[in-house]
C-alpha atoms as an extended CHARMM CRD file, in Angstrom:
* protein
*
       264  EXT
         1         1  MET       CA             82.8540000000      150.4330000000      259.2070000000  PROA      1               0.0000000000
         2         2  GLN       CA             83.8820000000      147.8720000000      256.5580000000  PROA      2               0.0000000000
         3         3  LYS       CA             86.0400000000      146.0880000000      259.0860000000  PROA      3               0.0000000000
         4         4  LEU       CA             83.1680000000      145.9590000000      261.5800000000  PROA      4               0.0000000000
         5         5  LEU       CA             80.8600000000      144.5770000000      258.9150000000  PROA      5               0.0000000000
         6         6  LEU       CA             83.3210000000      141.8430000000      257.9420000000  PROA      6               0.0000000000
         7         7  PHE       CA             83.7960000000      140.9320000000      261.6160000000  PROA      7               0.0000000000
         8         8  ALA       CA             80.0380000000      140.6590000000      262.1520000000  PROA      8               0.0000000000
         9         9  LEU       CA             79.6390000000      138.4060000000      259.1260000000  PROA      9               0.0000000000
        10        10  ALA       CA             82.4560000000      136.1500000000      260.3150000000  PROA      10              0.0000000000
        11        11  LEU       CA             80.9790000000      135.9530000000      263.8170000000  PROA      11              0.0000000000
        12        12  CYS       CA             77.5910000000      135.0360000000      262.3730000000  PROA      12              0.0000000000
        13        13  ALA       CA             79.1780000000      132.3120000000      260.2430000000  PROA      13              0.0000000000
        14        14  VAL       CA             80.6990000000      130.7420000000      263.3650000000  PROA      14              0.0000000000
        15        15  SER       CA             77.8200000000      131.1690000000      265.7920000000  PROA      15              0.0000000000
        16        16  CYS       CA             75.0310000000      130.4560000000      263.3380000000  PROA      16              0.0000000000
        17        17  GLY       CA             76.6670000000      127.3770000000      261.7510000000  PROA      17              0.0000000000
        18        18  PRO       CA             76.0120000000      123.7870000000      262.8000000000  PROA      18              0.0000000000
        19        19  SER       CA             77.0030000000      123.1280000000      266.4270000000  PROA      19              0.0000000000
        20        20  ALA       CA             80.0130000000      120.8230000000      266.9110000000  PROA      20              0.0000000000
        21        21  THR       CA             78.1850000000      119.1370000000      269.7740000000  PROA      21              0.0000000000
        22        22  ALA       CA             74.7850000000      118.8690000000      268.1790000000  PROA      22              0.0000000000
        23        23  PRO       CA             73.5170000000      115.3180000000      267.9860000000  PROA      23              0.0000000000
        24        24  SER       CA             73.6750000000      113.7090000000      264.5750000000  PROA      24              0.0000000000
        25        25  THR       CA             70.4120000000      113.2740000000      262.7300000000  PROA      25              0.0000000000
        26        26  ASP       CA             71.8180000000      110.2580000000      260.8610000000  PROA      26              0.0000000000
        27        27  PRO       CA             70.2220000000      106.9580000000      261.8500000000  PROA      27              0.0000000000
        28        28  ALA       CA             72.2230000000      104.9660000000      264.4380000000  PROA      28              0.0000000000
        29        29  PRO       CA             74.1670000000      102.0090000000      263.0140000000  PROA      29              0.0000000000
        30        30  ALA       CA             72.5170000000       98.6640000000      263.4840000000  PROA      30              0.0000000000
        31        31  ALA       CA             73.7580000000       96.7710000000      266.5300000000  PROA      31              0.0000000000
        32        32  ALA       CA             76.1580000000       93.9570000000      265.6710000000  PROA      32              0.0000000000
        33        33  PRO       CA             74.6400000000       90.5200000000      266.1390000000  PROA      33              0.0000000000
        34        34  PRO       CA             75.8810000000       88.7760000000      269.2520000000  PROA      34              0.0000000000
        35        35  ALA       CA             78.9930000000       86.7560000000      268.5040000000  PROA      35              0.0000000000
        36        36  GLU       CA             78.8690000000       83.0300000000      268.9660000000  PROA      36              0.0000000000
        37        37  SER       CA             80.7280000000       81.7050000000      271.9840000000  PROA      37              0.0000000000
        38        38  GLU       CA             84.4760000000       81.5150000000      271.4470000000  PROA      38              0.0000000000
        39        39  TRP       CA             84.6970000000       78.5370000000      273.7850000000  PROA      39              0.0000000000
        40        40  ILE       CA             84.9980000000       75.0270000000      272.3850000000  PROA      40              0.0000000000
        41        41  THR       CA             83.6010000000       72.3460000000      274.6610000000  PROA      41              0.0000000000
        42        42  LEU       CA             85.9080000000       69.3440000000      274.9130000000  PROA      42              0.0000000000
        43        43  PHE       CA             83.7230000000       67.4550000000      277.3820000000  PROA      43              0.0000000000
        44        44  ASP       CA             80.0610000000       68.3010000000      277.9570000000  PROA      44              0.0000000000
        45        45  GLY       CA             79.1980000000       65.6850000000      280.5430000000  PROA      45              0.0000000000
        46        46  SER       CA             77.3210000000       63.4110000000      278.1600000000  PROA      46              0.0000000000
        47        47  SER       CA             79.7120000000       62.2760000000      275.4350000000  PROA      47              0.0000000000
        48        48  THR       CA             83.3530000000       61.3000000000      275.0190000000  PROA      48              0.0000000000
        49        49  ASP       CA             83.3070000000       62.2280000000      271.3180000000  PROA      49              0.0000000000
        50        50  GLY       CA             86.7900000000       63.2970000000      270.2270000000  PROA      50              0.0000000000
        51        51  TRP       CA             88.5840000000       61.4870000000      273.0360000000  PROA      51              0.0000000000
        52        52  ARG       CA             90.7430000000       58.3800000000      272.6100000000  PROA      52              0.0000000000
        53        53  GLY       CA             93.8550000000       56.8220000000      274.0180000000  PROA      53              0.0000000000
        54        54  TYR       CA             97.2630000000       58.3000000000      273.3020000000  PROA      54              0.0000000000
        55        55  ASN       CA             98.6770000000       56.3620000000      270.3140000000  PROA      55              0.0000000000
        56        56  GLY       CA             95.3910000000       54.4660000000      270.3000000000  PROA      56              0.0000000000
        57        57  LYS       CA             92.1230000000       54.2820000000      268.4030000000  PROA      57              0.0000000000
        58        58  THR       CA             89.6130000000       53.9700000000      271.2230000000  PROA      58              0.0000000000
        59        59  LEU       CA             89.1260000000       55.1930000000      274.7660000000  PROA      59              0.0000000000
        60        60  PRO       CA             91.1760000000       52.9700000000      277.1160000000  PROA      60              0.0000000000
        61        61  PRO       CA             89.3790000000       50.7660000000      279.6580000000  PROA      61              0.0000000000
        62        62  GLY       CA             88.4240000000       52.5410000000      282.8570000000  PROA      62              0.0000000000
        63        63  TRP       CA             87.5890000000       55.9060000000      281.2530000000  PROA      63              0.0000000000
        64        64  VAL       CA             83.8220000000       56.3270000000      281.5730000000  PROA      64              0.0000000000
        65        65  ILE       CA             81.1700000000       58.9830000000      282.1900000000  PROA      65              0.0000000000
        66        66  GLU       CA             79.5960000000       58.8410000000      285.6370000000  PROA      66              0.0000000000
        67        67  GLU       CA             76.9420000000       61.4030000000      286.6010000000  PROA      67              0.0000000000
        68        68  GLY       CA             78.2030000000       63.8620000000      283.9960000000  PROA      68              0.0000000000
        69        69  VAL       CA             81.8560000000       63.5020000000      285.0240000000  PROA      69              0.0000000000
        70        70  LEU       CA             84.6810000000       62.0770000000      282.8970000000  PROA      70              0.0000000000
        71        71  THR       CA             86.0000000000       59.4580000000      285.2770000000  PROA      71              0.0000000000
        72        72  PHE       CA             88.9380000000       57.1140000000      285.3380000000  PROA      72              0.0000000000
        73        73  ASN       CA             88.0220000000       54.1350000000      287.4760000000  PROA      73              0.0000000000
        74        74  ASP       CA             91.3330000000       52.7230000000      288.6320000000  PROA      74              0.0000000000
        75        75  GLY       CA             89.6940000000       49.5480000000      289.8420000000  PROA      75              0.0000000000
        76        76  GLU       CA             88.4650000000       48.6910000000      286.3450000000  PROA      76              0.0000000000
        77        77  LYS       CA             91.8430000000       48.8620000000      284.6220000000  PROA      77              0.0000000000
        78        78  LEU       CA             92.6690000000       45.8040000000      282.5750000000  PROA      78              0.0000000000
        79        79  SER       CA             96.0930000000       44.2490000000      282.3620000000  PROA      79              0.0000000000
        80        80  ASP       CA             98.5180000000       45.1460000000      279.5860000000  PROA      80              0.0000000000
        81        81  ALA       CA             97.8420000000       41.7270000000      278.1710000000  PROA      81              0.0000000000
        82        82  GLU       CA             94.2180000000       42.7370000000      277.6830000000  PROA      82              0.0000000000
        83        83  TYR       CA             94.9140000000       46.2830000000      276.5270000000  PROA      83              0.0000000000
        84        84  GLU       CA             98.0680000000       47.3170000000      274.6960000000  PROA      84              0.0000000000
        85        85  GLY       CA             99.1580000000       50.8770000000      275.2760000000  PROA      85              0.0000000000
        86        86  GLY       CA             98.9680000000       53.3680000000      278.1060000000  PROA      86              0.0000000000
        87        87  LYS       CA             95.8520000000       54.7950000000      279.6760000000  PROA      87              0.0000000000
        88        88  ASP       CA             96.6240000000       58.4790000000      278.9770000000  PROA      88              0.0000000000
        89        89  ILE       CA             93.9700000000       60.0450000000      276.7640000000  PROA      89              0.0000000000
        90        90  ILE       CA             93.8700000000       62.9180000000      274.2630000000  PROA      90              0.0000000000
        91        91  TYR       CA             91.2200000000       65.1020000000      272.6940000000  PROA      91              0.0000000000
        92        92  ALA       CA             92.0480000000       64.0710000000      269.1420000000  PROA      92              0.0000000000
        93        93  ALA       CA             89.3850000000       66.0050000000      267.2150000000  PROA      93              0.0000000000
        94        94  GLU       CA             91.6250000000       69.0840000000      266.8980000000  PROA      94              0.0000000000
        95        95  GLU       CA             95.0870000000       70.3820000000      267.6880000000  PROA      95              0.0000000000
        96        96  PHE       CA             95.5470000000       73.7310000000      269.4290000000  PROA      96              0.0000000000
        97        97  GLU       CA             98.2940000000       76.3540000000      269.2490000000  PROA      97              0.0000000000
        98        98  ASN       CA             97.6200000000       79.4280000000      271.4180000000  PROA      98              0.0000000000
        99        99  PHE       CA             94.7600000000       78.9150000000      273.8340000000  PROA      99              0.0000000000
       100       100  GLU       CA             93.0310000000       79.3670000000      277.1540000000  PROA      100             0.0000000000
       101       101  LEU       CA             92.0340000000       76.0220000000      278.6620000000  PROA      101             0.0000000000
       102       102  GLU       CA             89.7160000000       75.5790000000      281.6390000000  PROA      102             0.0000000000
       103       103  LEU       CA             88.6290000000       72.4610000000      283.5040000000  PROA      103             0.0000000000
       104       104  GLU       CA             87.6800000000       71.1810000000      286.9240000000  PROA      104             0.0000000000
       105       105  TRP       CA             89.3180000000       68.1190000000      288.4440000000  PROA      105             0.0000000000
       106       106  LYS       CA             89.3600000000       65.9520000000      291.5140000000  PROA      106             0.0000000000
       107       107  ILE       CA             91.7720000000       63.2560000000      292.6930000000  PROA      107             0.0000000000
       108       108  PRO       CA             91.6460000000       60.7900000000      295.5930000000  PROA      108             0.0000000000
       109       109  PRO       CA             94.0800000000       60.7060000000      298.5210000000  PROA      109             0.0000000000
       110       110  GLY       CA             97.4480000000       59.7360000000      297.0610000000  PROA      110             0.0000000000
       111       111  GLY       CA             96.2250000000       60.6530000000      293.5770000000  PROA      111             0.0000000000
       112       112  ASN       CA             98.3690000000       61.8730000000      290.6990000000  PROA      112             0.0000000000
       113       113  SER       CA             97.5950000000       63.0910000000      287.1820000000  PROA      113             0.0000000000
       114       114  GLY       CA             98.4360000000       65.8920000000      284.7750000000  PROA      114             0.0000000000
       115       115  ILE       CA             97.2020000000       68.0190000000      281.8920000000  PROA      115             0.0000000000
       116       116  PHE       CA             99.2200000000       67.8990000000      278.6650000000  PROA      116             0.0000000000
       117       117  TYR       CA             99.2210000000       70.3330000000      275.7600000000  PROA      117             0.0000000000
       118       118  HSD       CA            101.0470000000       70.6570000000      272.4060000000  PROA      118             0.0000000000
       119       119  LEU       CA            101.0620000000       66.8840000000      272.5370000000  PROA      119             0.0000000000
       120       120  LYS       CA            102.1560000000       64.8320000000      269.5360000000  PROA      120             0.0000000000
       121       121  GLU       CA            101.7310000000       61.0980000000      269.1000000000  PROA      121             0.0000000000
       122       122  GLY       CA            104.3110000000       58.5150000000      268.1380000000  PROA      122             0.0000000000
       123       123  TYR       CA            106.3590000000       58.7090000000      271.3540000000  PROA      123             0.0000000000
       124       124  GLY       CA            106.6070000000       56.2650000000      274.2260000000  PROA      124             0.0000000000
       125       125  GLY       CA            104.4000000000       58.5220000000      276.3270000000  PROA      125             0.0000000000
       126       126  PRO       CA            103.2130000000       62.1360000000      276.5720000000  PROA      126             0.0000000000
       127       127  PRO       CA            105.9110000000       63.2580000000      279.0550000000  PROA      127             0.0000000000
       128       128  GLU       CA            108.5930000000       62.7310000000      276.3980000000  PROA      128             0.0000000000
       129       129  VAL       CA            107.2160000000       65.5880000000      274.3430000000  PROA      129             0.0000000000
       130       130  SER       CA            104.5040000000       67.5460000000      276.1610000000  PROA      130             0.0000000000
       131       131  PRO       CA            104.6240000000       70.1610000000      278.9210000000  PROA      131             0.0000000000
       132       132  GLU       CA            102.5040000000       69.1180000000      281.8890000000  PROA      132             0.0000000000
       133       133  TYR       CA            100.3810000000       71.0580000000      284.3600000000  PROA      133             0.0000000000
       134       134  GLN       CA            100.8360000000       68.8370000000      287.4040000000  PROA      134             0.0000000000
       135       135  LEU       CA             97.8870000000       67.4990000000      289.4360000000  PROA      135             0.0000000000
       136       136  ILE       CA             98.7730000000       65.6470000000      292.6230000000  PROA      136             0.0000000000
       137       137  ASP       CA             97.8180000000       65.2080000000      296.2620000000  PROA      137             0.0000000000
       138       138  ASP       CA            100.4710000000       67.5620000000      297.6250000000  PROA      138             0.0000000000
       139       139  GLU       CA             99.8490000000       66.6770000000      301.2530000000  PROA      139             0.0000000000
       140       140  GLY       CA             99.1870000000       62.9560000000      301.1330000000  PROA      140             0.0000000000
       141       141  TYR       CA            100.8760000000       61.5060000000      298.0570000000  PROA      141             0.0000000000
       142       142  THR       CA            103.9360000000       60.1580000000      299.8860000000  PROA      142             0.0000000000
       143       143  GLU       CA            101.7330000000       58.4090000000      302.4540000000  PROA      143             0.0000000000
       144       144  TYR       CA            100.7900000000       56.0460000000      299.6300000000  PROA      144             0.0000000000
       145       145  HSD       CA            103.8970000000       56.1430000000      297.4190000000  PROA      145             0.0000000000
       146       146  ASP       CA            107.6010000000       55.9620000000      298.2030000000  PROA      146             0.0000000000
       147       147  ILE       CA            109.3540000000       58.4240000000      295.8830000000  PROA      147             0.0000000000
       148       148  THR       CA            112.7450000000       58.3150000000      297.5940000000  PROA      148             0.0000000000
       149       149  ALA       CA            114.5780000000       56.4030000000      294.8640000000  PROA      149             0.0000000000
       150       150  TYR       CA            112.9390000000       58.4500000000      292.1230000000  PROA      150             0.0000000000
       151       151  ASN       CA            113.9120000000       61.7530000000      293.7170000000  PROA      151             0.0000000000
       152       152  LYS       CA            117.4530000000       60.5870000000      294.3570000000  PROA      152             0.0000000000
       153       153  SER       CA            117.7410000000       59.7340000000      290.6690000000  PROA      153             0.0000000000
       154       154  LEU       CA            116.8810000000       63.3810000000      289.9470000000  PROA      154             0.0000000000
       155       155  GLY       CA            119.5520000000       64.6490000000      292.3280000000  PROA      155             0.0000000000
       156       156  TYR       CA            117.3680000000       65.4340000000      295.3470000000  PROA      156             0.0000000000
       157       157  THR       CA            119.4700000000       64.3890000000      298.3340000000  PROA      157             0.0000000000
       158       158  GLU       CA            117.7170000000       66.4340000000      301.0290000000  PROA      158             0.0000000000
       159       159  ASN       CA            114.4450000000       64.8380000000      302.1670000000  PROA      159             0.0000000000
       160       160  PRO       CA            114.1020000000       62.7870000000      298.9750000000  PROA      160             0.0000000000
       161       161  ASN       CA            110.8920000000       61.2440000000      300.2880000000  PROA      161             0.0000000000
       162       162  GLU       CA            109.0150000000       64.5650000000      299.9680000000  PROA      162             0.0000000000
       163       163  ILE       CA            107.1390000000       66.1230000000      297.0610000000  PROA      163             0.0000000000
       164       164  LYS       CA            109.3090000000       68.9250000000      295.6600000000  PROA      164             0.0000000000
       165       165  PRO       CA            107.9170000000       72.2790000000      294.4470000000  PROA      165             0.0000000000
       166       166  LEU       CA            108.5810000000       71.3640000000      290.8010000000  PROA      166             0.0000000000
       167       167  GLN       CA            106.4760000000       68.2150000000      291.3560000000  PROA      167             0.0000000000
       168       168  SER       CA            103.5730000000       69.8810000000      293.1540000000  PROA      168             0.0000000000
       169       169  THR       CA            100.1170000000       70.7680000000      291.8980000000  PROA      169             0.0000000000
       170       170  ALA       CA            100.0300000000       73.6030000000      289.3180000000  PROA      170             0.0000000000
       171       171  ALA       CA            103.7550000000       73.2670000000      288.5740000000  PROA      171             0.0000000000
       172       172  ASP       CA            104.9350000000       73.1810000000      284.9880000000  PROA      172             0.0000000000
       173       173  TYR       CA            106.2600000000       69.7600000000      285.8650000000  PROA      173             0.0000000000
       174       174  ALA       CA            110.0360000000       69.7010000000      286.4250000000  PROA      174             0.0000000000
       175       175  MET       CA            110.3590000000       73.1720000000      284.8660000000  PROA      175             0.0000000000
       176       176  TYR       CA            108.6190000000       75.9340000000      286.8600000000  PROA      176             0.0000000000
       177       177  LYS       CA            107.2250000000       75.8210000000      290.3950000000  PROA      177             0.0000000000
       178       178  PRO       CA            104.0410000000       77.5510000000      291.5840000000  PROA      178             0.0000000000
       179       179  ASP       CA            104.1480000000       80.4530000000      294.0280000000  PROA      179             0.0000000000
       180       180  PRO       CA            103.1160000000       78.9760000000      297.4010000000  PROA      180             0.0000000000
       181       181  ALA       CA            101.9090000000       82.3880000000      298.6040000000  PROA      181             0.0000000000
       182       182  LYS       CA             99.2940000000       82.4780000000      295.8210000000  PROA      182             0.0000000000
       183       183  LYS       CA             98.3960000000       78.8180000000      295.7650000000  PROA      183             0.0000000000
       184       184  VAL       CA             94.9940000000       77.7220000000      297.0510000000  PROA      184             0.0000000000
       185       185  LEU       CA             94.6550000000       73.9370000000      296.6800000000  PROA      185             0.0000000000
       186       186  HSD       CA             91.5510000000       72.1190000000      297.8320000000  PROA      186             0.0000000000
       187       187  PRO       CA             92.3910000000       68.7840000000      299.4570000000  PROA      187             0.0000000000
       188       188  ALA       CA             92.1100000000       65.3840000000      297.8430000000  PROA      188             0.0000000000
       189       189  GLY       CA             88.5060000000       64.4240000000      297.2740000000  PROA      189             0.0000000000
       190       190  GLU       CA             87.3740000000       68.0080000000      296.5760000000  PROA      190             0.0000000000
       191       191  TRP       CA             87.0060000000       69.8230000000      293.2550000000  PROA      191             0.0000000000
       192       192  ASN       CA             89.6830000000       72.2210000000      292.0060000000  PROA      192             0.0000000000
       193       193  LYS       CA             89.6080000000       74.5010000000      288.9720000000  PROA      193             0.0000000000
       194       194  THR       CA             92.5590000000       74.9210000000      286.6360000000  PROA      194             0.0000000000
       195       195  LYS       CA             93.2450000000       77.3710000000      283.8310000000  PROA      195             0.0000000000
       196       196  ILE       CA             96.1820000000       77.3280000000      281.4250000000  PROA      196             0.0000000000
       197       197  VAL       CA             96.8400000000       80.3080000000      279.1510000000  PROA      197             0.0000000000
       198       198  PHE       CA             99.4000000000       79.7370000000      276.4080000000  PROA      198             0.0000000000
       199       199  THR       CA            100.8790000000       82.3030000000      274.0290000000  PROA      199             0.0000000000
       200       200  PRO       CA            104.4530000000       82.5110000000      272.6950000000  PROA      200             0.0000000000
       201       201  GLU       CA            104.9640000000       85.5930000000      274.8620000000  PROA      201             0.0000000000
       202       202  ARG       CA            103.6940000000       84.1680000000      278.1400000000  PROA      202             0.0000000000
       203       203  VAL       CA            102.3240000000       81.0090000000      279.7180000000  PROA      203             0.0000000000
       204       204  GLU       CA            100.1280000000       81.2490000000      282.8050000000  PROA      204             0.0000000000
       205       205  HSD       CA             99.0810000000       78.5420000000      285.2540000000  PROA      205             0.0000000000
       206       206  TRP       CA             95.9800000000       79.3220000000      287.3330000000  PROA      206             0.0000000000
       207       207  LEU       CA             94.5610000000       77.3740000000      290.2540000000  PROA      207             0.0000000000
       208       208  ASN       CA             91.2040000000       78.1400000000      291.8580000000  PROA      208             0.0000000000
       209       209  GLY       CA             91.1340000000       81.7030000000      290.5720000000  PROA      209             0.0000000000
       210       210  HSD       CA             94.7470000000       82.6170000000      291.3190000000  PROA      210             0.0000000000
       211       211  MET       CA             97.6360000000       82.8220000000      288.8600000000  PROA      211             0.0000000000
       212       212  VAL       CA            100.3680000000       80.8200000000      290.5620000000  PROA      212             0.0000000000
       213       213  LEU       CA            103.1180000000       80.9420000000      287.9360000000  PROA      213             0.0000000000
       214       214  SER       CA            104.0590000000       82.3830000000      284.5570000000  PROA      214             0.0000000000
       215       215  PHE       CA            106.9970000000       81.9330000000      282.2060000000  PROA      215             0.0000000000
       216       216  VAL       CA            108.1270000000       82.6560000000      278.6570000000  PROA      216             0.0000000000
       217       217  PRO       CA            108.2290000000       79.4880000000      276.5370000000  PROA      217             0.0000000000
       218       218  TRP       CA            111.3510000000       78.7730000000      274.4870000000  PROA      218             0.0000000000
       219       219  SER       CA            113.2210000000       81.6410000000      276.1510000000  PROA      219             0.0000000000
       220       220  ASP       CA            116.8600000000       81.3690000000      277.2310000000  PROA      220             0.0000000000
       221       221  ASP       CA            115.6780000000       80.6160000000      280.7570000000  PROA      221             0.0000000000
       222       222  TRP       CA            113.2700000000       77.9570000000      279.4940000000  PROA      222             0.0000000000
       223       223  MET       CA            115.9990000000       76.3110000000      277.4040000000  PROA      223             0.0000000000
       224       224  ALA       CA            118.4310000000       76.3160000000      280.3240000000  PROA      224             0.0000000000
       225       225  ARG       CA            115.8900000000       74.5960000000      282.5620000000  PROA      225             0.0000000000
       226       226  LYS       CA            115.0290000000       72.0260000000      279.9120000000  PROA      226             0.0000000000
       227       227  ASN       CA            118.6320000000       71.1270000000      279.1060000000  PROA      227             0.0000000000
       228       228  SER       CA            119.8520000000       70.9340000000      282.6900000000  PROA      228             0.0000000000
       229       229  GLY       CA            116.9750000000       69.0380000000      284.2700000000  PROA      229             0.0000000000
       230       230  LYS       CA            114.7390000000       66.0390000000      283.7900000000  PROA      230             0.0000000000
       231       231  TRP       CA            114.1800000000       66.7610000000      280.0900000000  PROA      231             0.0000000000
       232       232  GLY       CA            117.8290000000       66.9320000000      279.0830000000  PROA      232             0.0000000000
       233       233  LEU       CA            117.5410000000       63.4670000000      277.5320000000  PROA      233             0.0000000000
       234       234  ALA       CA            114.1790000000       64.2180000000      275.8790000000  PROA      234             0.0000000000
       235       235  PRO       CA            115.1880000000       66.2020000000      272.7650000000  PROA      235             0.0000000000
       236       236  ASP       CA            111.6190000000       66.8120000000      271.5680000000  PROA      236             0.0000000000
       237       237  TYR       CA            110.2220000000       67.9220000000      274.9130000000  PROA      237             0.0000000000
       238       238  GLY       CA            108.2620000000       71.1600000000      274.5490000000  PROA      238             0.0000000000
       239       239  LYS       CA            109.4430000000       71.9360000000      271.0390000000  PROA      239             0.0000000000
       240       240  PHE       CA            106.0990000000       71.7750000000      269.2480000000  PROA      240             0.0000000000
       241       241  LYS       CA            104.0580000000       74.9450000000      268.7380000000  PROA      241             0.0000000000
       242       242  SER       CA            100.7200000000       73.1230000000      268.5210000000  PROA      242             0.0000000000
       243       243  GLY       CA             99.2640000000       69.7610000000      269.4290000000  PROA      243             0.0000000000
       244       244  TYR       CA             96.6200000000       67.8230000000      271.3160000000  PROA      244             0.0000000000
       245       245  ILE       CA             95.2610000000       68.3550000000      274.8190000000  PROA      245             0.0000000000
       246       246  GLY       CA             95.8040000000       65.2740000000      276.9970000000  PROA      246             0.0000000000
       247       247  LEU       CA             94.9440000000       63.8870000000      280.4290000000  PROA      247             0.0000000000
       248       248  GLN       CA             97.2750000000       61.5890000000      282.3200000000  PROA      248             0.0000000000
       249       249  ASP       CA             96.5250000000       58.2870000000      283.9850000000  PROA      249             0.0000000000
       250       250  HSD       CA             99.0250000000       57.8500000000      286.7990000000  PROA      250             0.0000000000
       251       251  ASP       CA             97.5440000000       54.8080000000      288.5470000000  PROA      251             0.0000000000
       252       252  SER       CA             94.8190000000       56.5390000000      290.5350000000  PROA      252             0.0000000000
       253       253  SER       CA             91.1430000000       57.2620000000      290.1070000000  PROA      253             0.0000000000
       254       254  LEU       CA             90.4120000000       60.6130000000      288.4440000000  PROA      254             0.0000000000
       255       255  TRP       CA             87.4730000000       62.9430000000      287.8260000000  PROA      255             0.0000000000
       256       256  PHE       CA             87.2210000000       65.7560000000      285.2500000000  PROA      256             0.0000000000
       257       257  ARG       CA             84.3510000000       68.0330000000      284.2320000000  PROA      257             0.0000000000
       258       258  ASN       CA             83.5700000000       71.3040000000      282.4140000000  PROA      258             0.0000000000
       259       259  ILE       CA             86.5040000000       70.9750000000      280.0080000000  PROA      259             0.0000000000
       260       260  ARG       CA             86.5840000000       73.8010000000      277.4790000000  PROA      260             0.0000000000
       261       261  ILE       CA             89.1260000000       75.7390000000      275.4280000000  PROA      261             0.0000000000
       262       262  LYS       CA             89.3170000000       79.0930000000      273.6340000000  PROA      262             0.0000000000
       263       263  LYS       CA             91.7190000000       79.8180000000      270.8000000000  PROA      263             0.0000000000
       264       264  LEU       CA             93.8630000000       82.9480000000      271.2300000000  PROA      264             0.0000000000
């Protein structure tokens, strides 16, 4: 009888106690306020604040805003006698380390440009030091420009008059080529969208919603490519862990819009 009584009391303690699944009567925690946007706008369509020439103090001639688009008007370029320095530009308000960068761009037939990052000043030009996401008219560039001698100087002996994969749009220029099976490139004169994601573990190049290449910066493979290729004589190429974002003038008209970046 004593055992039965003890068992009944124990059963009552379990079944009559608070239910493990019963809803809490405590007040719900207050909802967190919505976080401010993590994106930093580099160009909003109305102002060139923060932008200036590479190694310069002002925006070079030809870079203007037209209908909300950051435009380089090739026809308005002045001679070197009138403007000392190149026409590449940088967003100089802040340097960035790990980031996700988005922008839209358009080039004319035969056009050529590039997006630089981890860029430092004091060099002869951005390519000496900065990795470059290549922008070029893949299909029509050589109809306007003879690159035979240039490609031969790089060791291309087969069809040296053609754009090579390491020189094509979305390439990490002269380092990593994009995957042609994943590459969707709108033709010259139409808008394209680019995204670059940089972390020390992985770099991604995106084009029109598709990731077309990835690599590990400063890895053994990266170092081998740097030292054996075009950058073998550029000791500071790619070595910096942070720097400016830059846009390249390569003697063609250019259009950029919706430029923004997010720190990672």
